[in-house]
Amino acid sequence: MLQDHSSPLSRYIKLLFLALAVLVVLAQASPGGWFQECHYSVGQCRIACKENEKTKEKCVGNRFCCLPVKKQKSSDFPRNKK
């Protein structure tokens, strides 16, 4: 039987690439990817919304559809022409 003369570092790199490949396949195979999106792919389903998000609807599994709150810029307001 032939001995494996590869360094321990190359074994760890091979293991890292294997783990990365498994994670990529799992992300592609899951129906919603890593995060479940809601409300026309604008929001994300979470257990609790963040401070800068508002609740729109219910998701599967007692989660809420959290939409980012859009802050209005001064350029969004209509300007009065004189």
PDB file of N, CA and C in Angstrom:
ATOM      1  N   MET A   1       0.842  -1.172   0.000  1.00  0.00           N
ATOM      2  CA  MET A   1       0.000   0.000   0.000  1.00  0.00           C
ATOM      3  C   MET A   1       0.889   1.239   0.000  1.00  0.00           C
ATOM      4  N   LEU A   2       0.509   2.225  -0.806  1.00  0.00           N
ATOM      5  CA  LEU A   2       1.283   3.452  -0.892  1.00  0.00           C
ATOM      6  C   LEU A   2       0.956   4.382   0.267  1.00  0.00           C
ATOM      7  N   GLN A   3       1.981   5.037   0.769  1.00  0.00           N
ATOM      8  CA  GLN A   3       1.770   5.986   1.844  1.00  0.00           C
ATOM      9  C   GLN A   3       1.379   7.338   1.265  1.00  0.00           C
ATOM     10  N   ASP A   4       0.574   8.029   1.998  1.00  0.00           N
ATOM     11  CA  ASP A   4       0.161   9.361   1.579  1.00  0.00           C
ATOM     12  C   ASP A   4       1.180  10.359   2.122  1.00  0.00           C
ATOM     13  N   HIS A   5       1.860  11.060   1.221  1.00  0.00           N
ATOM     14  CA  HIS A   5       2.904  11.988   1.628  1.00  0.00           C
ATOM     15  C   HIS A   5       2.408  13.431   1.631  1.00  0.00           C
ATOM     16  N   SER A   6       1.126  13.644   1.620  1.00  0.00           N
ATOM     17  CA  SER A   6       0.621  15.016   1.620  1.00  0.00           C
ATOM     18  C   SER A   6       0.720  15.600   3.032  1.00  0.00           C
ATOM     19  N   SER A   7       0.878  16.879   3.090  1.00  0.00           N
ATOM     20  CA  SER A   7       1.030  17.549   4.378  1.00  0.00           C
ATOM     21  C   SER A   7      -0.329  17.634   5.077  1.00  0.00           C
ATOM     22  N   PRO A   8      -0.327  17.789   6.399  1.00  0.00           N
ATOM     23  CA  PRO A   8      -1.597  17.926   7.124  1.00  0.00           C
ATOM     24  C   PRO A   8      -2.385  19.157   6.687  1.00  0.00           C
ATOM     25  N   LEU A   9      -1.681  20.191   6.237  1.00  0.00           N
ATOM     26  CA  LEU A   9      -2.364  21.397   5.788  1.00  0.00           C
ATOM     27  C   LEU A   9      -3.197  21.128   4.541  1.00  0.00           C
ATOM     28  N   SER A  10      -2.665  20.331   3.616  1.00  0.00           N
ATOM     29  CA  SER A  10      -3.430  20.037   2.404  1.00  0.00           C
ATOM     30  C   SER A  10      -4.656  19.177   2.720  1.00  0.00           C
ATOM     31  N   ARG A  11      -4.592  18.358   3.750  1.00  0.00           N
ATOM     32  CA  ARG A  11      -5.760  17.573   4.159  1.00  0.00           C
ATOM     33  C   ARG A  11      -6.858  18.498   4.677  1.00  0.00           C
ATOM     34  N   TYR A  12      -6.474  19.517   5.445  1.00  0.00           N
ATOM     35  CA  TYR A  12      -7.450  20.464   5.963  1.00  0.00           C
ATOM     36  C   TYR A  12      -8.074  21.282   4.834  1.00  0.00           C
ATOM     37  N   ILE A  13      -7.277  21.619   3.831  1.00  0.00           N
ATOM     38  CA  ILE A  13      -7.805  22.374   2.696  1.00  0.00           C
ATOM     39  C   ILE A  13      -8.794  21.520   1.911  1.00  0.00           C
ATOM     40  N   LYS A  14      -8.478  20.237   1.723  1.00  0.00           N
ATOM     41  CA  LYS A  14      -9.412  19.337   1.045  1.00  0.00           C
ATOM     42  C   LYS A  14     -10.709  19.221   1.831  1.00  0.00           C
ATOM     43  N   LEU A  15     -10.603  19.117   3.137  1.00  0.00           N
ATOM     44  CA  LEU A  15     -11.793  19.033   3.978  1.00  0.00           C
ATOM     45  C   LEU A  15     -12.598  20.333   3.932  1.00  0.00           C
ATOM     46  N   LEU A  16     -11.911  21.459   3.884  1.00  0.00           N
ATOM     47  CA  LEU A  16     -12.581  22.748   3.783  1.00  0.00           C
ATOM     48  C   LEU A  16     -13.342  22.868   2.463  1.00  0.00           C
ATOM     49  N   PHE A  17     -12.719  22.462   1.360  1.00  0.00           N
ATOM     50  CA  PHE A  17     -13.400  22.495   0.066  1.00  0.00           C
ATOM     51  C   PHE A  17     -14.604  21.552   0.031  1.00  0.00           C
ATOM     52  N   LEU A  18     -14.491  20.405   0.669  1.00  0.00           N
ATOM     53  CA  LEU A  18     -15.608  19.476   0.736  1.00  0.00           C
ATOM     54  C   LEU A  18     -16.774  20.087   1.517  1.00  0.00           C
ATOM     55  N   ALA A  19     -16.474  20.708   2.646  1.00  0.00           N
ATOM     56  CA  ALA A  19     -17.520  21.358   3.450  1.00  0.00           C
ATOM     57  C   ALA A  19     -18.161  22.507   2.680  1.00  0.00           C
ATOM     58  N   LEU A  20     -17.361  23.273   1.967  1.00  0.00           N
ATOM     59  CA  LEU A  20     -17.887  24.370   1.163  1.00  0.00           C
ATOM     60  C   LEU A  20     -18.805  23.852   0.058  1.00  0.00           C
ATOM     61  N   ALA A  21     -18.417  22.771  -0.592  1.00  0.00           N
ATOM     62  CA  ALA A  21     -19.250  22.187  -1.647  1.00  0.00           C
ATOM     63  C   ALA A  21     -20.584  21.692  -1.089  1.00  0.00           C
ATOM     64  N   VAL A  22     -20.554  21.083   0.089  1.00  0.00           N
ATOM     65  CA  VAL A  22     -21.788  20.608   0.715  1.00  0.00           C
ATOM     66  C   VAL A  22     -22.700  21.777   1.056  1.00  0.00           C
ATOM     67  N   LEU A  23     -22.144  22.865   1.579  1.00  0.00           N
ATOM     68  CA  LEU A  23     -22.964  24.031   1.914  1.00  0.00           C
ATOM     69  C   LEU A  23     -23.585  24.663   0.674  1.00  0.00           C
ATOM     70  N   VAL A  24     -22.852  24.719  -0.414  1.00  0.00           N
ATOM     71  CA  VAL A  24     -23.395  25.285  -1.656  1.00  0.00           C
ATOM     72  C   VAL A  24     -24.529  24.419  -2.178  1.00  0.00           C
ATOM     73  N   VAL A  25     -24.366  23.117  -2.143  1.00  0.00           N
ATOM     74  CA  VAL A  25     -25.423  22.217  -2.608  1.00  0.00           C
ATOM     75  C   VAL A  25     -26.652  22.341  -1.720  1.00  0.00           C
ATOM     76  N   LEU A  26     -26.469  22.436  -0.431  1.00  0.00           N
ATOM     77  CA  LEU A  26     -27.612  22.581   0.479  1.00  0.00           C
ATOM     78  C   LEU A  26     -28.341  23.898   0.257  1.00  0.00           C
ATOM     79  N   ALA A  27     -27.618  24.957  -0.003  1.00  0.00           N
ATOM     80  CA  ALA A  27     -28.248  26.256  -0.247  1.00  0.00           C
ATOM     81  C   ALA A  27     -29.060  26.233  -1.536  1.00  0.00           C
ATOM     82  N   GLN A  28     -28.574  25.528  -2.554  1.00  0.00           N
ATOM     83  CA  GLN A  28     -29.298  25.437  -3.819  1.00  0.00           C
ATOM     84  C   GLN A  28     -30.501  24.512  -3.706  1.00  0.00           C
ATOM     85  N   ALA A  29     -30.408  23.487  -2.867  1.00  0.00           N
ATOM     86  CA  ALA A  29     -31.467  22.489  -2.769  1.00  0.00           C
ATOM     87  C   ALA A  29     -32.621  22.933  -1.879  1.00  0.00           C
ATOM     88  N   SER A  30     -32.366  23.825  -0.936  1.00  0.00           N
ATOM     89  CA  SER A  30     -33.443  24.256  -0.038  1.00  0.00           C
ATOM     90  C   SER A  30     -34.417  25.145  -0.802  1.00  0.00           C
ATOM     91  N   PRO A  31     -35.722  25.030  -0.515  1.00  0.00           N
ATOM     92  CA  PRO A  31     -36.717  25.749  -1.310  1.00  0.00           C
ATOM     93  C   PRO A  31     -36.616  27.258  -1.217  1.00  0.00           C
ATOM     94  N   GLY A  32     -36.253  27.806  -0.082  1.00  0.00           N
ATOM     95  CA  GLY A  32     -36.200  29.248   0.050  1.00  0.00           C
ATOM     96  C   GLY A  32     -34.794  29.802   0.154  1.00  0.00           C
ATOM     97  N   GLY A  33     -33.801  28.994  -0.146  1.00  0.00           N
ATOM     98  CA  GLY A  33     -32.440  29.453   0.051  1.00  0.00           C
ATOM     99  C   GLY A  33     -32.142  29.494   1.542  1.00  0.00           C
ATOM    100  N   TRP A  34     -31.258  30.389   1.937  1.00  0.00           N
ATOM    101  CA  TRP A  34     -30.917  30.498   3.354  1.00  0.00           C
ATOM    102  C   TRP A  34     -31.989  31.230   4.128  1.00  0.00           C
ATOM    103  N   PHE A  35     -32.617  32.227   3.494  1.00  0.00           N
ATOM    104  CA  PHE A  35     -33.632  33.015   4.167  1.00  0.00           C
ATOM    105  C   PHE A  35     -34.926  32.939   3.372  1.00  0.00           C
ATOM    106  N   GLN A  36     -36.034  32.847   4.084  1.00  0.00           N
ATOM    107  CA  GLN A  36     -37.327  32.827   3.413  1.00  0.00           C
ATOM    108  C   GLN A  36     -37.773  34.269   3.175  1.00  0.00           C
ATOM    109  N   GLU A  37     -38.089  34.581   1.928  1.00  0.00           N
ATOM    110  CA  GLU A  37     -38.521  35.928   1.578  1.00  0.00           C
ATOM    111  C   GLU A  37     -40.043  35.983   1.538  1.00  0.00           C
ATOM    112  N   CYS A  38     -40.574  37.178   1.682  1.00  0.00           N
ATOM    113  CA  CYS A  38     -42.018  37.367   1.659  1.00  0.00           C
ATOM    114  C   CYS A  38     -42.334  38.719   1.025  1.00  0.00           C
ATOM    115  N   HIS A  39     -43.587  38.971   0.818  1.00  0.00           N
ATOM    116  CA  HIS A  39     -44.101  40.221   0.266  1.00  0.00           C
ATOM    117  C   HIS A  39     -43.336  40.628  -0.990  1.00  0.00           C
ATOM    118  N   TYR A  40     -43.470  39.781  -2.018  1.00  0.00           N
ATOM    119  CA  TYR A  40     -42.861  40.026  -3.329  1.00  0.00           C
ATOM    120  C   TYR A  40     -41.336  40.150  -3.251  1.00  0.00           C
ATOM    121  N   SER A  41     -40.725  39.343  -2.408  1.00  0.00           N
ATOM    122  CA  SER A  41     -39.267  39.289  -2.224  1.00  0.00           C
ATOM    123  C   SER A  41     -38.675  40.602  -1.712  1.00  0.00           C
ATOM    124  N   VAL A  42     -39.499  41.402  -1.029  1.00  0.00           N
ATOM    125  CA  VAL A  42     -39.002  42.648  -0.441  1.00  0.00           C
ATOM    126  C   VAL A  42     -38.642  42.419   1.022  1.00  0.00           C
ATOM    127  N   GLY A  43     -39.437  41.605   1.717  1.00  0.00           N
ATOM    128  CA  GLY A  43     -39.226  41.368   3.139  1.00  0.00           C
ATOM    129  C   GLY A  43     -38.607  40.015   3.420  1.00  0.00           C
ATOM    130  N   GLN A  44     -38.274  39.793   4.684  1.00  0.00           N
ATOM    131  CA  GLN A  44     -37.734  38.517   5.127  1.00  0.00           C
ATOM    132  C   GLN A  44     -38.532  38.023   6.319  1.00  0.00           C
ATOM    133  N   CYS A  45     -38.744  36.708   6.375  1.00  0.00           N
ATOM    134  CA  CYS A  45     -39.473  36.097   7.484  1.00  0.00           C
ATOM    135  C   CYS A  45     -38.542  35.962   8.682  1.00  0.00           C
ATOM    136  N   ARG A  46     -38.964  36.528   9.803  1.00  0.00           N
ATOM    137  CA  ARG A  46     -38.160  36.493  11.032  1.00  0.00           C
ATOM    138  C   ARG A  46     -39.082  36.217  12.222  1.00  0.00           C
ATOM    139  N   ILE A  47     -38.469  35.792  13.323  1.00  0.00           N
ATOM    140  CA  ILE A  47     -39.217  35.600  14.559  1.00  0.00           C
ATOM    141  C   ILE A  47     -39.609  36.959  15.127  1.00  0.00           C
ATOM    142  N   ALA A  48     -38.703  37.914  15.071  1.00  0.00           N
ATOM    143  CA  ALA A  48     -38.969  39.282  15.528  1.00  0.00           C
ATOM    144  C   ALA A  48     -38.319  40.249  14.553  1.00  0.00           C
ATOM    145  N   CYS A  49     -39.019  41.314  14.239  1.00  0.00           N
ATOM    146  CA  CYS A  49     -38.486  42.305  13.299  1.00  0.00           C
ATOM    147  C   CYS A  49     -37.464  43.198  13.990  1.00  0.00           C
ATOM    148  N   LYS A  50     -36.546  43.740  13.206  1.00  0.00           N
ATOM    149  CA  LYS A  50     -35.540  44.662  13.726  1.00  0.00           C
ATOM    150  C   LYS A  50     -36.165  46.040  13.926  1.00  0.00           C
ATOM    151  N   GLU A  51     -35.393  46.950  14.520  1.00  0.00           N
ATOM    152  CA  GLU A  51     -35.908  48.294  14.811  1.00  0.00           C
ATOM    153  C   GLU A  51     -36.276  49.058  13.546  1.00  0.00           C
ATOM    154  N   ASN A  52     -35.517  48.861  12.492  1.00  0.00           N
ATOM    155  CA  ASN A  52     -35.762  49.606  11.258  1.00  0.00           C
ATOM    156  C   ASN A  52     -36.647  48.830  10.280  1.00  0.00           C
ATOM    157  N   GLU A  53     -37.480  47.910  10.801  1.00  0.00           N
ATOM    158  CA  GLU A  53     -38.386  47.119   9.979  1.00  0.00           C
ATOM    159  C   GLU A  53     -39.787  47.177  10.556  1.00  0.00           C
ATOM    160  N   LYS A  54     -40.783  46.944   9.695  1.00  0.00           N
ATOM    161  CA  LYS A  54     -42.172  46.889  10.156  1.00  0.00           C
ATOM    162  C   LYS A  54     -42.777  45.558   9.743  1.00  0.00           C
ATOM    163  N   THR A  55     -43.762  45.094  10.508  1.00  0.00           N
ATOM    164  CA  THR A  55     -44.425  43.834  10.242  1.00  0.00           C
ATOM    165  C   THR A  55     -45.519  44.041   9.208  1.00  0.00           C
ATOM    166  N   LYS A  56     -45.550  43.176   8.194  1.00  0.00           N
ATOM    167  CA  LYS A  56     -46.541  43.302   7.139  1.00  0.00           C
ATOM    168  C   LYS A  56     -47.565  42.173   7.195  1.00  0.00           C
ATOM    169  N   GLU A  57     -47.121  40.932   7.279  1.00  0.00           N
ATOM    170  CA  GLU A  57     -48.010  39.781   7.250  1.00  0.00           C
ATOM    171  C   GLU A  57     -47.355  38.637   7.996  1.00  0.00           C
ATOM    172  N   LYS A  58     -48.052  37.511   8.096  1.00  0.00           N
ATOM    173  CA  LYS A  58     -47.516  36.335   8.771  1.00  0.00           C
ATOM    174  C   LYS A  58     -46.853  35.413   7.756  1.00  0.00           C
ATOM    175  N   CYS A  59     -45.785  34.778   8.172  1.00  0.00           N
ATOM    176  CA  CYS A  59     -45.110  33.768   7.362  1.00  0.00           C
ATOM    177  C   CYS A  59     -45.398  32.394   7.953  1.00  0.00           C
ATOM    178  N   VAL A  60     -44.831  31.385   7.352  1.00  0.00           N
ATOM    179  CA  VAL A  60     -44.994  30.018   7.845  1.00  0.00           C
ATOM    180  C   VAL A  60     -44.194  29.843   9.128  1.00  0.00           C
ATOM    181  N   GLY A  61     -44.738  29.121  10.074  1.00  0.00           N
ATOM    182  CA  GLY A  61     -44.006  28.792  11.287  1.00  0.00           C
ATOM    183  C   GLY A  61     -43.970  29.900  12.320  1.00  0.00           C
ATOM    184  N   ASN A  62     -45.058  30.633  12.489  1.00  0.00           N
ATOM    185  CA  ASN A  62     -45.168  31.697  13.490  1.00  0.00           C
ATOM    186  C   ASN A  62     -44.081  32.760  13.344  1.00  0.00           C
ATOM    187  N   ARG A  63     -43.754  33.087  12.126  1.00  0.00           N
ATOM    188  CA  ARG A  63     -42.785  34.150  11.841  1.00  0.00           C
ATOM    189  C   ARG A  63     -43.501  35.316  11.202  1.00  0.00           C
ATOM    190  N   PHE A  64     -42.883  36.458  11.266  1.00  0.00           N
ATOM    191  CA  PHE A  64     -43.471  37.671  10.704  1.00  0.00           C
ATOM    192  C   PHE A  64     -42.703  38.082   9.455  1.00  0.00           C
ATOM    193  N   CYS A  65     -43.420  38.673   8.515  1.00  0.00           N
ATOM    194  CA  CYS A  65     -42.799  39.229   7.328  1.00  0.00           C
ATOM    195  C   CYS A  65     -42.329  40.637   7.688  1.00  0.00           C
ATOM    196  N   CYS A  66     -41.031  40.836   7.734  1.00  0.00           N
ATOM    197  CA  CYS A  66     -40.455  42.114   8.145  1.00  0.00           C
ATOM    198  C   CYS A  66     -39.994  42.889   6.915  1.00  0.00           C
ATOM    199  N   LEU A  67     -40.549  44.072   6.745  1.00  0.00           N
ATOM    200  CA  LEU A  67     -40.206  44.938   5.621  1.00  0.00           C
ATOM    201  C   LEU A  67     -39.349  46.092   6.110  1.00  0.00           C
ATOM    202  N   PRO A  68     -38.308  46.448   5.363  1.00  0.00           N
ATOM    203  CA  PRO A  68     -37.504  47.597   5.771  1.00  0.00           C
ATOM    204  C   PRO A  68     -38.307  48.884   5.664  1.00  0.00           C
ATOM    205  N   VAL A  69     -38.131  49.748   6.642  1.00  0.00           N
ATOM    206  CA  VAL A  69     -38.810  51.038   6.646  1.00  0.00           C
ATOM    207  C   VAL A  69     -37.997  51.988   5.783  1.00  0.00           C
ATOM    208  N   LYS A  70     -38.644  52.558   4.787  1.00  0.00           N
ATOM    209  CA  LYS A  70     -37.953  53.486   3.895  1.00  0.00           C
ATOM    210  C   LYS A  70     -38.073  54.878   4.470  1.00  0.00           C
ATOM    211  N   LYS A  71     -36.948  55.468   4.778  1.00  0.00           N
ATOM    212  CA  LYS A  71     -36.947  56.839   5.279  1.00  0.00           C
ATOM    213  C   LYS A  71     -37.008  57.774   4.086  1.00  0.00           C
ATOM    214  N   GLN A  72     -37.863  58.788   4.187  1.00  0.00           N
ATOM    215  CA  GLN A  72     -37.988  59.730   3.088  1.00  0.00           C
ATOM    216  C   GLN A  72     -36.836  60.715   3.114  1.00  0.00           C
ATOM    217  N   LYS A  73     -36.297  60.938   1.942  1.00  0.00           N
ATOM    218  CA  LYS A  73     -35.237  61.919   1.801  1.00  0.00           C
ATOM    219  C   LYS A  73     -35.872  63.270   1.512  1.00  0.00           C
ATOM    220  N   SER A  74     -35.129  64.292   1.702  1.00  0.00           N
ATOM    221  CA  SER A  74     -35.661  65.620   1.427  1.00  0.00           C
ATOM    222  C   SER A  74     -35.968  65.790  -0.066  1.00  0.00           C
ATOM    223  N   SER A  75     -35.295  65.021  -0.923  1.00  0.00           N
ATOM    224  CA  SER A  75     -35.539  65.123  -2.355  1.00  0.00           C
ATOM    225  C   SER A  75     -36.859  64.450  -2.756  1.00  0.00           C
ATOM    226  N   ASP A  76     -37.445  63.619  -1.851  1.00  0.00           N
ATOM    227  CA  ASP A  76     -38.699  62.949  -2.152  1.00  0.00           C
ATOM    228  C   ASP A  76     -39.908  63.860  -1.977  1.00  0.00           C
ATOM    229  N   PHE A  77     -39.763  64.929  -1.225  1.00  0.00           N
ATOM    230  CA  PHE A  77     -40.878  65.826  -0.973  1.00  0.00           C
ATOM    231  C   PHE A  77     -41.089  66.730  -2.184  1.00  0.00           C
ATOM    232  N   PRO A  78     -42.343  67.021  -2.507  1.00  0.00           N
ATOM    233  CA  PRO A  78     -42.570  67.948  -3.642  1.00  0.00           C
ATOM    234  C   PRO A  78     -42.093  69.358  -3.277  1.00  0.00           C
ATOM    235  N   ARG A  79     -41.522  70.002  -4.253  1.00  0.00           N
ATOM    236  CA  ARG A  79     -41.010  71.363  -4.030  1.00  0.00           C
ATOM    237  C   ARG A  79     -42.028  72.367  -4.519  1.00  0.00           C
ATOM    238  N   ASN A  80     -42.165  73.437  -3.791  1.00  0.00           N
ATOM    239  CA  ASN A  80     -43.064  74.517  -4.187  1.00  0.00           C
ATOM    240  C   ASN A  80     -42.344  75.432  -5.166  1.00  0.00           C
ATOM    241  N   LYS A  81     -42.954  75.620  -6.303  1.00  0.00           N
ATOM    242  CA  LYS A  81     -42.377  76.523  -7.295  1.00  0.00           C
ATOM    243  C   LYS A  81     -43.041  77.869  -7.156  1.00  0.00           C
ATOM    244  N   LYS A  82     -42.268  78.901  -7.142  1.00  0.00           N
ATOM    245  CA  LYS A  82     -42.807  80.252  -6.987  1.00  0.00           C
ATOM    246  C   LYS A  82     -42.755  80.991  -8.285  1.00  0.00           C
TER     247      LYS A  82
END
